[in-house]
GROMACS .gro file of C-alpha atoms in nm:
model
  414
    1MET     CA    1  -1.253   1.844  -0.702
    2MET     CA    2  -0.882   1.784  -0.748
    3GLN     CA    3  -0.877   1.405  -0.775
    4SER     CA    4  -1.114   1.133  -0.886
    5SER     CA    5  -1.107   0.962  -0.548
    6PHE     CA    6  -1.128   1.268  -0.330
    7LYS     CA    7  -1.424   1.280  -0.098
    8LYS     CA    8  -1.326   1.411   0.242
    9ALA     CA    9  -1.492   1.205   0.512
   10PRO     CA   10  -1.574   1.363   0.848
   11ALA     CA   11  -1.361   1.243   1.136
   12ILE     CA   12  -1.533   0.998   1.371
   13CYS     CA   13  -1.498   1.137   1.719
   14ALA     CA   14  -1.430   0.911   2.012
   15ALA     CA   15  -1.766   0.989   2.163
   16LEU     CA   16  -1.944   0.822   1.873
   17LEU     CA   17  -1.755   0.495   1.889
   18PRO     CA   18  -1.978   0.335   2.156
   19LEU     CA   19  -2.280   0.417   1.944
   20LEU     CA   20  -2.118   0.256   1.641
   21PHE     CA   21  -2.034  -0.057   1.838
   22ALA     CA   22  -2.386  -0.065   1.979
   23GLY     CA   23  -2.522  -0.052   1.627
   24MET     CA   24  -2.349  -0.376   1.534
   25SER     CA   25  -2.532  -0.703   1.553
   26SER     CA   26  -2.384  -0.966   1.778
   27HIS     CA   27  -2.339  -1.172   1.463
   28ALA     CA   28  -2.158  -1.048   1.154
   29GLN     CA   29  -2.383  -0.960   0.863
   30THR     CA   30  -2.350  -1.223   0.592
   31VAL     CA   31  -2.440  -1.183   0.228
   32LYS     CA   32  -2.430  -1.485  -0.003
   33GLY     CA   33  -2.310  -1.449  -0.357
   34LYS     CA   34  -2.301  -1.691  -0.646
   35ALA     CA   35  -2.256  -1.628  -1.012
   36ALA     CA   36  -2.163  -1.843  -1.309
   37GLY     CA   37  -2.055  -1.815  -1.667
   38ASN     CA   38  -1.883  -1.544  -1.871
   39LEU     CA   39  -2.006  -1.213  -2.001
   40ASN     CA   40  -1.933  -1.110  -2.358
   41SER     CA   41  -1.950  -0.736  -2.294
   42PRO     CA   42  -1.744  -0.512  -2.065
   43VAL     CA   43  -1.868  -0.452  -1.712
   44GLU     CA   44  -1.828  -0.075  -1.765
   45THR     CA   45  -2.137   0.063  -1.940
   46GLN     CA   46  -2.099   0.438  -1.877
   47PRO     CA   47  -1.968   0.664  -2.155
   48ALA     CA   48  -1.600   0.757  -2.146
   49ASN     CA   49  -1.485   1.113  -2.084
   50THR     CA   50  -1.283   1.113  -2.407
   51LYS     CA   51  -1.268   0.956  -2.750
   52TYR     CA   52  -0.906   0.857  -2.699
   53LYS     CA   53  -0.816   0.524  -2.854
   54PRO     CA   54  -0.631   0.252  -2.662
   55ALA     CA   55  -0.281   0.160  -2.776
   56PHE     CA   56  -0.370  -0.208  -2.808
   57ALA     CA   57  -0.671  -0.438  -2.794
   58GLY     CA   58  -0.779  -0.520  -2.439
   59GLN     CA   59  -0.616  -0.216  -2.279
   60THR     CA   60  -0.953  -0.096  -2.152
   61ARG     CA   61  -1.313  -0.223  -2.123
   62ILE     CA   62  -1.221  -0.589  -2.141
   63ALA     CA   63  -1.500  -0.847  -2.141
   64GLY     CA   64  -1.667  -0.917  -1.810
   65VAL     CA   65  -1.633  -1.243  -1.617
   66LYS     CA   66  -1.822  -1.389  -1.321
   67THR     CA   67  -1.692  -1.595  -1.032
   68LYS     CA   68  -1.834  -1.947  -1.054
   69THR     CA   69  -1.736  -2.057  -0.703
   70PRO     CA   70  -2.014  -1.991  -0.447
   71TYR     CA   71  -1.892  -1.737  -0.191
   72THR     CA   72  -2.011  -1.535   0.105
   73VAL     CA   73  -1.955  -1.168   0.183
   74THR     CA   74  -1.939  -1.101   0.557
   75LEU     CA   75  -1.933  -0.762   0.725
   76LEU     CA   76  -1.699  -0.823   1.019
   77ASN     CA   77  -1.674  -0.476   1.171
   78LYS     CA   78  -1.792  -0.123   1.098
   79THR     CA   79  -1.610   0.078   1.365
   80LEU     CA   80  -1.260   0.123   1.227
   81GLU     CA   81  -1.154   0.489   1.215
   82HIS     CA   82  -1.099   0.572   0.849
   83PRO     CA   83  -0.874   0.273   0.775
   84TRP     CA   84  -0.615   0.314   0.501
   85GLY     CA   85  -0.363   0.029   0.496
   86ILE     CA   86  -0.386  -0.338   0.586
   87SER     CA   87  -0.100  -0.579   0.652
   88LEU     CA   88  -0.120  -0.949   0.734
   89LEU     CA   89   0.053  -1.053   1.057
   90PRO     CA   90   0.226  -1.394   1.087
   91ASP     CA   91  -0.047  -1.527   1.317
   92GLY     CA   92  -0.324  -1.443   1.068
   93ARG     CA   93  -0.447  -1.122   1.231
   94PHE     CA   94  -0.430  -0.787   1.050
   95LEU     CA   95  -0.247  -0.465   1.128
   96ILE     CA   96  -0.461  -0.179   0.998
   97SER     CA   97  -0.352   0.184   0.976
   98GLU     CA   98  -0.608   0.460   1.037
   99LYS     CA   99  -0.598   0.800   0.873
  100MET     CA  100  -0.613   1.011   1.191
  101GLY     CA  101  -0.291   0.860   1.328
  102THR     CA  102  -0.360   0.529   1.501
  103MET     CA  103  -0.338   0.161   1.411
  104SER     CA  104  -0.554  -0.134   1.510
  105ILE     CA  105  -0.483  -0.505   1.532
  106VAL     CA  106  -0.790  -0.693   1.413
  107THR     CA  107  -0.872  -1.064   1.413
  108THR     CA  108  -1.018  -1.255   1.120
  109ALA     CA  109  -1.349  -1.240   1.308
  110GLY     CA  110  -1.334  -0.860   1.296
  111LYS     CA  111  -1.256  -0.798   1.663
  112ILE     CA  112  -1.027  -0.505   1.742
  113VAL     CA  113  -0.791  -0.652   2.000
  114LYS     CA  114  -0.532  -0.374   2.021
  115LYS     CA  115  -0.523  -0.001   1.952
  116ILE     CA  116  -0.178   0.143   1.882
  117THR     CA  117  -0.126   0.509   1.971
  118GLY     CA  118   0.170   0.740   2.026
  119LEU     CA  119   0.282   0.748   1.662
  120PRO     CA  120   0.430   1.063   1.505
  121ALA     CA  121   0.180   1.340   1.440
  122VAL     CA  122   0.016   1.331   1.098
  123VAL     CA  123  -0.143   1.604   0.887
  124PRO     CA  124  -0.489   1.449   0.830
  125ASP     CA  125  -0.611   1.719   0.592
  126GLY     CA  126  -0.744   1.625   0.248
  127GLN     CA  127  -0.583   1.302   0.137
  128GLY     CA  128  -0.314   1.316   0.402
  129GLY     CA  129  -0.290   1.134   0.734
  130LEU     CA  130  -0.153   0.799   0.840
  131LEU     CA  131  -0.141   0.605   0.513
  132ASP     CA  132   0.005   0.264   0.437
  133VAL     CA  133   0.157   0.015   0.682
  134ASN     CA  134   0.356  -0.302   0.622
  135ILE     CA  135   0.554  -0.542   0.835
  136ASP     CA  136   0.918  -0.642   0.796
  137PRO     CA  137   0.963  -0.978   0.619
  138GLN     CA  138   1.142  -1.088   0.941
  139PHE     CA  139   0.866  -0.951   1.165
  140ALA     CA  140   0.831  -1.283   1.349
  141THR     CA  141   1.178  -1.228   1.497
  142ASN     CA  142   1.236  -0.850   1.483
  143ARG     CA  143   0.875  -0.712   1.520
  144MET     CA  144   0.958  -0.417   1.292
  145ILE     CA  145   0.685  -0.228   1.107
  146TYR     CA  146   0.705   0.046   0.843
  147TRP     CA  147   0.445   0.309   0.761
  148ALA     CA  148   0.383   0.615   0.543
  149TYR     CA  149   0.222   0.938   0.658
  150SER     CA  150   0.184   1.306   0.574
  151GLU     CA  151   0.415   1.514   0.791
  152GLN     CA  152   0.412   1.886   0.863
  153ALA     CA  153   0.715   2.066   0.725
  154SER     CA  154   0.827   2.423   0.680
  155GLY     CA  155   0.624   2.563   0.393
  156GLY     CA  156   0.375   2.277   0.372
  157SER     CA  157   0.378   1.902   0.411
  158LEU     CA  158   0.547   1.595   0.270
  159LEU     CA  159   0.525   1.217   0.267
  160ALA     CA  160   0.740   1.055   0.537
  161ILE     CA  161   0.834   0.690   0.584
  162ALA     CA  162   0.893   0.570   0.940
  163LYS     CA  163   0.982   0.245   1.110
  164GLY     CA  164   0.969   0.110   1.464
  165LYS     CA  165   0.935  -0.203   1.675
  166LEU     CA  166   0.591  -0.318   1.781
  167ALA     CA  167   0.601  -0.354   2.160
  168ALA     CA  168   0.547  -0.694   2.317
  169ASP     CA  169   0.207  -0.584   2.449
  170GLU     CA  170   0.115  -0.449   2.102
  171SER     CA  171  -0.005  -0.116   2.243
  172LYS     CA  172   0.275   0.104   2.107
  173VAL     CA  173   0.568   0.124   1.866
  174GLU     CA  174   0.915   0.162   2.014
  175ASN     CA  175   1.232   0.326   1.881
  176ILE     CA  176   1.049   0.514   1.607
  177GLU     CA  177   1.270   0.653   1.332
  178VAL     CA  178   1.179   0.850   1.019
  179ILE     CA  179   1.391   0.691   0.747
  180TYR     CA  180   1.284   0.893   0.442
  181ARG     CA  181   1.110   1.217   0.344
  182ALA     CA  182   0.982   1.272  -0.009
  183THR     CA  183   1.065   1.624  -0.124
  184PRO     CA  184   1.002   1.888  -0.239
  185VAL     CA  185   0.769   2.010   0.034
  186TYR     CA  186   0.435   2.137  -0.097
  187LYS     CA  187   0.151   2.336   0.055
  188GLY     CA  188  -0.132   2.122  -0.086
  189SER     CA  189  -0.312   1.835   0.088
  190LEU     CA  190  -0.372   1.599  -0.205
  191GLN     CA  191  -0.205   1.300  -0.371
  192PHE     CA  192   0.063   1.175  -0.136
  193GLY     CA  193   0.044   0.812  -0.261
  194SER     CA  194   0.154   0.587  -0.091
  195ARG     CA  195   0.211   0.213  -0.055
  196ILE     CA  196   0.501   0.014   0.084
  197VAL     CA  197   0.596  -0.337  -0.031
  198PHE     CA  198   0.911  -0.542   0.025
  199ASP     CA  199   1.121  -0.700  -0.248
  200LYS     CA  200   1.270  -1.049  -0.221
  201SER     CA  201   1.584  -0.904  -0.061
  202GLY     CA  202   1.392  -0.723   0.211
  203ASN     CA  203   1.427  -0.374   0.063
  204LEU     CA  204   1.132  -0.136   0.030
  205PHE     CA  205   0.943  -0.021  -0.276
  206VAL     CA  206   0.759   0.302  -0.189
  207SER     CA  207   0.513   0.484  -0.415
  208THR     CA  208   0.481   0.862  -0.393
  209GLY     CA  209   0.215   1.092  -0.535
  210GLU     CA  210   0.296   1.411  -0.724
  211ARG     CA  211   0.082   1.630  -0.495
  212SER     CA  212  -0.175   1.729  -0.760
  213GLY     CA  213  -0.109   2.100  -0.810
  214ALA     CA  214  -0.051   2.232  -1.163
  215ASP     CA  215   0.254   2.413  -1.026
  216ILE     CA  216   0.415   2.094  -0.890
  217ARG     CA  217   0.303   1.793  -1.093
  218MET     CA  218   0.571   1.825  -1.362
  219GLN     CA  219   0.812   1.722  -1.084
  220ALA     CA  220   0.690   1.368  -1.156
  221GLN     CA  221   0.919   1.389  -1.461
  222SER     CA  222   1.217   1.524  -1.265
  223LEU     CA  223   1.486   1.283  -1.153
  224ASN     CA  224   1.584   1.532  -0.884
  225ALA     CA  225   1.251   1.511  -0.700
  226SER     CA  226   1.103   1.227  -0.493
  227ILE     CA  227   0.740   1.287  -0.584
  228GLY     CA  228   0.548   1.103  -0.856
  229LYS     CA  229   0.786   0.810  -0.825
  230ILE     CA  230   0.848   0.453  -0.722
  231LEU     CA  231   1.142   0.459  -0.480
  232HIS     CA  232   1.367   0.167  -0.392
  233LEU     CA  233   1.496   0.201  -0.037
  234THR     CA  234   1.692  -0.002   0.213
  235LYS     CA  235   1.545  -0.053   0.558
  236ASN     CA  236   1.745   0.251   0.666
  237GLY     CA  237   1.593   0.471   0.397
  238LYS     CA  238   1.897   0.483   0.169
  239ALA     CA  239   1.902   0.412  -0.204
  240VAL     CA  240   1.934   0.043  -0.283
  241PRO     CA  241   2.275   0.013  -0.453
  242GLY     CA  242   2.284  -0.029  -0.829
  243GLY     CA  243   1.957   0.148  -0.904
  244PRO     CA  244   1.871   0.254  -1.260
  245PHE     CA  245   1.971   0.617  -1.193
  246ALA     CA  246   2.263   0.554  -0.956
  247LYS     CA  247   2.511   0.694  -1.209
  248THR     CA  248   2.287   0.959  -1.366
  249PRO     CA  249   2.409   1.314  -1.290
  250ASN     CA  250   2.173   1.516  -1.065
  251ALA     CA  251   1.936   1.220  -1.027
  252ARG     CA  252   1.825   1.081  -0.694
  253PRO     CA  253   1.969   0.728  -0.678
  254GLU     CA  254   1.667   0.591  -0.489
  255ILE     CA  255   1.434   0.653  -0.787
  256TYR     CA  256   1.326   0.322  -0.943
  257ALA     CA  257   1.061   0.452  -1.187
  258TYR     CA  258   0.898   0.789  -1.255
  259GLY     CA  259   0.619   0.978  -1.427
  260LEU     CA  260   0.340   0.872  -1.189
  261ARG     CA  261   0.037   1.070  -1.073
  262ASN     CA  262  -0.103   0.921  -0.754
  263PRO     CA  263  -0.004   0.556  -0.705
  264GLU     CA  264  -0.211   0.417  -0.417
  265GLY     CA  265  -0.170   0.050  -0.502
  266LEU     CA  266   0.148  -0.156  -0.512
  267ALA     CA  267   0.196  -0.533  -0.512
  268ILE     CA  268   0.442  -0.794  -0.635
  269ASN     CA  269   0.295  -1.057  -0.867
  270PRO     CA  270   0.390  -1.388  -0.702
  271ALA     CA  271   0.380  -1.567  -1.037
  272THR     CA  272   0.640  -1.345  -1.205
  273GLY     CA  273   0.808  -1.144  -0.929
  274GLU     CA  274   0.721  -0.820  -1.110
  275LEU     CA  275   0.596  -0.507  -0.937
  276TRP     CA  276   0.242  -0.393  -1.029
  277GLU     CA  277   0.091  -0.054  -0.951
  278SER     CA  278  -0.253   0.111  -0.953
  279GLU     CA  279  -0.271   0.481  -1.025
  280PHE     CA  280  -0.533   0.754  -1.024
  281GLY     CA  281  -0.583   0.939  -1.348
  282PRO     CA  282  -0.744   1.283  -1.352
  283ARG     CA  283  -1.088   1.277  -1.519
  284GLY     CA  284  -1.052   0.935  -1.680
  285GLY     CA  285  -0.733   0.742  -1.730
  286ASP     CA  286  -0.696   0.541  -1.408
  287GLU     CA  287  -0.416   0.292  -1.471
  288ILE     CA  288  -0.270  -0.047  -1.389
  289ASN     CA  289   0.103  -0.058  -1.465
  290ILE     CA  290   0.386  -0.308  -1.445
  291ILE     CA  291   0.671  -0.112  -1.290
  292ARG     CA  292   1.012  -0.177  -1.438
  293PRO     CA  293   1.342  -0.016  -1.337
  294GLY     CA  294   1.430   0.313  -1.500
  295LYS     CA  295   1.105   0.346  -1.695
  296ASN     CA  296   0.898   0.662  -1.744
  297TYR     CA  297   0.521   0.617  -1.704
  298GLY     CA  298   0.440   0.946  -1.869
  299TRP     CA  299   0.247   1.168  -1.629
  300PRO     CA  300   0.170   1.456  -1.687
  301VAL     CA  301   0.289   1.440  -2.049
  302VAL     CA  302   0.100   1.125  -2.147
  303THR     CA  303  -0.243   1.026  -2.009
  304TYR     CA  304  -0.575   0.874  -2.111
  305GLY     CA  305  -0.754   1.130  -1.891
  306ILE     CA  306  -0.841   1.498  -1.914
  307GLU     CA  307  -0.843   1.787  -1.668
  308TYR     CA  308  -1.142   1.814  -1.436
  309SER     CA  309  -1.236   2.127  -1.632
  310GLY     CA  310  -1.268   1.916  -1.946
  311GLU     CA  311  -0.954   2.058  -2.105
  312LYS     CA  312  -0.671   1.843  -2.233
  313VAL     CA  313  -0.384   1.756  -2.003
  314GLY     CA  314  -0.085   1.918  -2.167
  315ALA     CA  315  -0.084   1.840  -2.537
  316GLY     CA  316  -0.352   1.573  -2.492
  317ILE     CA  317  -0.137   1.283  -2.607
  318GLN     CA  318  -0.171   0.918  -2.503
  319GLN     CA  319   0.145   0.770  -2.653
  320LYS     CA  320   0.501   0.898  -2.671
  321ALA     CA  321   0.834   0.734  -2.740
  322GLY     CA  322   1.024   0.671  -2.419
  323THR     CA  323   0.712   0.633  -2.204
  324GLN     CA  324   0.538   0.317  -2.091
  325GLN     CA  325   0.179   0.224  -2.171
  326PRO     CA  326  -0.049   0.107  -1.890
  327VAL     CA  327  -0.138  -0.261  -1.893
  328TYR     CA  328  -0.498  -0.149  -1.839
  329TYR     CA  329  -0.689   0.174  -1.791
  330TRP     CA  330  -1.039   0.288  -1.696
  331ASP     CA  331  -1.248   0.574  -1.831
  332PRO     CA  332  -1.463   0.672  -1.648
  333VAL     CA  333  -1.254   0.630  -1.336
  334VAL     CA  334  -1.279   0.372  -1.061
  335SER     CA  335  -1.031   0.556  -0.833
  336PRO     CA  336  -0.805   0.254  -0.774
  337ALA     CA  337  -0.654   0.237  -0.426
  338GLY     CA  338  -0.489  -0.070  -0.268
  339ILE     CA  339  -0.430  -0.385  -0.473
  340ALA     CA  340  -0.353  -0.749  -0.393
  341PHE     CA  341  -0.278  -1.064  -0.590
  342TYR     CA  342  -0.475  -1.372  -0.493
  343ASN     CA  343  -0.221  -1.648  -0.434
  344SER     CA  344  -0.430  -1.916  -0.264
  345ASN     CA  345  -0.579  -2.244  -0.383
  346VAL     CA  346  -0.900  -2.200  -0.182
  347ILE     CA  347  -1.079  -2.039  -0.478
  348PRO     CA  348  -0.878  -2.182  -0.769
  349GLU     CA  349  -1.033  -1.960  -1.038
  350TRP     CA  350  -0.905  -1.654  -0.852
  351LYS     CA  351  -0.544  -1.768  -0.833
  352GLY     CA  352  -0.316  -1.515  -1.001
  353ASN     CA  353  -0.596  -1.257  -1.028
  354LEU     CA  354  -0.538  -0.896  -0.923
  355PHE     CA  355  -0.795  -0.740  -0.689
  356VAL     CA  356  -0.824  -0.360  -0.703
  357SER     CA  357  -0.997  -0.147  -0.439
  358GLY     CA  358  -1.231   0.108  -0.596
  359LEU     CA  359  -1.317   0.434  -0.421
  360SER     CA  360  -1.547   0.635  -0.648
  361SER     CA  361  -1.661   0.315  -0.823
  362MET     CA  362  -1.759   0.162  -0.488
  363HIS     CA  363  -1.659  -0.191  -0.577
  364ILE     CA  364  -1.359  -0.423  -0.585
  365ALA     CA  365  -1.241  -0.500  -0.936
  366ARG     CA  366  -1.122  -0.852  -1.005
  367LEU     CA  367  -0.881  -0.855  -1.299
  368VAL     CA  368  -0.795  -1.184  -1.470
  369ILE     CA  369  -0.440  -1.185  -1.607
  370LYS     CA  370  -0.282  -1.391  -1.884
  371ASN     CA  371   0.069  -1.323  -2.014
  372ASN     CA  372   0.073  -0.983  -1.839
  373LYS     CA  373  -0.249  -0.875  -2.013
  374ILE     CA  374  -0.591  -0.821  -1.856
  375VAL     CA  375  -0.832  -1.070  -2.012
  376GLY     CA  376  -1.137  -1.035  -1.786
  377GLU     CA  377  -1.292  -0.800  -1.530
  378GLU     CA  378  -1.551  -0.849  -1.257
  379GLN     CA  379  -1.707  -0.603  -1.012
  380LEU     CA  380  -1.741  -0.742  -0.659
  381LEU     CA  381  -1.931  -0.601  -0.356
  382LYS     CA  382  -2.092  -0.331  -0.567
  383THR     CA  383  -2.419  -0.351  -0.374
  384GLU     CA  384  -2.244  -0.254  -0.049
  385GLY     CA  385  -2.213   0.110  -0.159
  386GLU     CA  386  -1.871   0.150   0.002
  387ARG     CA  387  -1.548   0.324  -0.095
  388PHE     CA  388  -1.296   0.039  -0.084
  389ARG     CA  389  -0.952   0.155   0.029
  390ALA     CA  390  -0.741  -0.161   0.053
  391VAL     CA  391  -0.756  -0.538   0.015
  392ALA     CA  392  -0.551  -0.829   0.147
  393VAL     CA  393  -0.556  -1.208   0.123
  394GLY     CA  394  -0.573  -1.387   0.457
  395LYS     CA  395  -0.403  -1.707   0.562
  396ASP     CA  396  -0.742  -1.875   0.525
  397GLY     CA  397  -0.759  -1.791   0.154
  398ALA     CA  398  -1.032  -1.532   0.203
  399LEU     CA  399  -1.019  -1.183   0.058
  400TYR     CA  400  -1.036  -0.907   0.322
  401ALA     CA  401  -1.122  -0.543   0.248
  402ILE     CA  402  -1.142  -0.213   0.437
  403THR     CA  403  -1.350   0.090   0.344
  404ASP     CA  404  -1.328   0.463   0.408
  405SER     CA  405  -1.636   0.449   0.630
  406GLY     CA  406  -1.465   0.202   0.866
  407ARG     CA  407  -1.602  -0.128   0.744
  408PHE     CA  408  -1.406  -0.454   0.738
  409TYR     CA  409  -1.522  -0.731   0.505
  410ARG     CA  410  -1.438  -1.094   0.435
  411VAL     CA  411  -1.512  -1.253   0.098
  412ALA     CA  412  -1.474  -1.629   0.141
  413LYS     CA  413  -1.560  -1.957  -0.028
  414LYS     CA  414  -1.902  -2.076   0.081
   0.00000   0.00000   0.00000
């Protein structure tokens, strides 16, 4: 097993879809949840993989909290085809990418109203496929969407970023253009990243994985490679001018931050404007980071995890001058995928909290933040037994989540 989140799901063939739809009740399944009070002990009770010590108090295993507001958990749909990314459309519906190469437009009631096909071919092996999707900040007028996917290349595969215009009938994407390719090419099928978010100027932040292999991962430390990075791109795929490495010899000017393993979560904190990231560790050491320009986040030199074999990663160090410490880390892993900040007043106690999709942990982690520190953690939807891939906040103030098995959930105030 090459990554904490990796569990290859079988493709759902088209012939099975009617059976899946037939298996759904005519009414969405609803589960009621209510909890109150605080917990004094961490929610994680399993032993860690290492005896590594955190760099500061509260960096891991923070005290548990419980949501006091009564809420309901509703299963809206269970027939999505390996969904990966979720983006909120201006009218409140969701644009959801699917690993095998399609996208679906889904209502807040869970109905799939459009299926988008005809996108560039993906390499759906391992952790590849059609990955994240996001809409242009001016989507209401230009209908542009951007997405990440694994693309076949000579000698292997790479992460590609494409854009195109969603057709008026919403059945296809027009004028498709690949605006960026993250190199070097590699033969493996693991750890592509990748999330796409827009900054306040309408430029793209793109996260890229370092492709996992022992023979490639040190490229995360190279400023002449696109992998294991946060990239800052214009809508045409060029480096945003004035980047931290724009004047560094032999550095790629689009690099914003480096030293990352497999960043599958990316979101801007609406309270501060800062970019936050979730990242897979190896065996232990999953991270939450605040991404700042020009900073080195350490991988594979610094980590709170170990190799899957049980050996140390490199010299087995957790702190080093010139590298950034994670705001928070988990050991054992949760396999953190998509993240979202809750910025609604519907559930006031959630406002400003970060929600983290957990794959191997099979829950959504709610992280309470104060002064850029994690001060509380809660595990939501743990009884569903699902690998949560991405989360989003709807216009109605509800939290929406997609899972690897094709489920679509709403968590809403009762």
